[in-house]
Amino acid sequence: MESNLSSAEYIERAQMHDGLANSTADPEARKMHRAMAAAYRRKAERTGIEMTETPIARGPVLEAAIPVGARA
């Protein structure tokens, strides 16, 4: 799945699309590959930011106990 990729994997895909854009003679395909490369670079930047700024825990863990006999 694409959502599970790391920042390095997004960069790798961007480089692949750059190579495809440089190797094609079709202007529409070149435009599409350049757009894909740019999109993967943005995802790589966003993934890098999310990985460094998102804390693992956001606060204290609360436990909820259901009293005996309260279940339906």
Short mmCIF file of C-alpha atoms in Angstrom, two decimals:
data_model
loop_
_atom_site.label_atom_id
_atom_site.label_comp_id
_atom_site.label_asym_id
_atom_site.label_seq_id
_atom_site.Cartn_x
_atom_site.Cartn_y
_atom_site.Cartn_z
CA MET A 1 0.00 0.00 0.00
CA GLU A 2 1.20 3.44 -0.83
CA SER A 3 0.24 4.89 2.55
CA ASN A 4 2.80 2.66 4.29
CA LEU A 5 5.78 4.00 2.34
CA SER A 6 8.68 5.75 4.01
CA SER A 7 10.07 9.10 2.98
CA ALA A 8 12.99 7.36 1.22
CA GLU A 9 10.60 5.17 -0.78
CA TYR A 10 8.64 8.22 -1.93
CA ILE A 11 11.91 9.86 -3.04
CA GLU A 12 12.82 6.67 -4.92
CA ARG A 13 9.49 6.75 -6.78
CA ALA A 14 9.99 10.44 -7.58
CA GLN A 15 13.41 9.66 -9.07
CA MET A 16 11.90 6.83 -11.13
CA HIS A 17 9.29 9.21 -12.58
CA ASP A 18 12.00 11.81 -13.30
CA GLY A 19 13.87 9.15 -15.26
CA LEU A 20 10.73 8.18 -17.17
CA ALA A 21 10.01 11.84 -17.94
CA ASN A 22 13.53 12.31 -19.28
CA SER A 23 13.40 9.19 -21.43
CA THR A 24 10.06 9.71 -23.19
CA ALA A 25 9.46 11.67 -26.37
CA ASP A 26 5.73 12.06 -25.67
CA PRO A 27 5.08 15.54 -24.21
CA GLU A 28 1.89 14.45 -22.41
CA ALA A 29 3.62 11.47 -20.80
CA ARG A 30 6.55 13.69 -19.80
CA LYS A 31 4.15 16.16 -18.17
CA MET A 32 2.38 13.34 -16.29
CA HIS A 33 5.66 11.82 -15.04
CA ARG A 34 6.90 15.22 -13.84
CA ALA A 35 3.62 15.77 -12.00
CA MET A 36 3.89 12.33 -10.40
CA ALA A 37 7.49 13.03 -9.35
CA ALA A 38 6.43 16.32 -7.76
CA ALA A 39 3.56 14.59 -5.93
CA TYR A 40 5.90 11.92 -4.54
CA ARG A 41 8.36 14.60 -3.38
CA ARG A 42 5.54 16.37 -1.52
CA LYS A 43 4.53 13.07 0.09
CA ALA A 44 8.15 12.43 1.10
CA GLU A 45 8.36 15.85 2.75
CA ARG A 46 5.04 15.35 4.52
CA THR A 47 6.03 11.85 5.68
CA GLY A 48 9.32 13.17 7.03
CA ILE A 49 7.53 15.91 8.95
CA GLU A 50 4.92 13.53 10.34
CA MET A 51 7.58 11.08 11.46
CA THR A 52 9.60 13.74 13.33
CA GLU A 53 6.84 15.87 14.82
CA THR A 54 4.16 13.37 15.78
CA PRO A 55 4.61 12.10 19.34
CA ILE A 56 3.95 8.44 20.01
CA ALA A 57 1.70 9.20 22.99
CA ARG A 58 -0.38 12.35 23.27
CA GLY A 59 -1.20 12.19 26.96
CA PRO A 60 -1.90 9.89 29.87
CA VAL A 61 -3.55 6.60 29.17
CA LEU A 62 -6.92 6.25 30.84
CA GLU A 63 -8.42 2.91 31.71
CA ALA A 64 -12.17 2.42 31.76
CA ALA A 65 -13.58 -0.29 33.96
CA ILE A 66 -17.07 -1.65 33.42
CA PRO A 67 -18.66 -2.55 36.74
CA VAL A 68 -19.73 -6.16 37.15
CA GLY A 69 -23.37 -6.56 36.18
CA ALA A 70 -23.44 -3.35 34.10
CA ARG A 71 -23.19 -5.16 30.80
CA ALA A 72 -26.41 -5.71 28.91
#
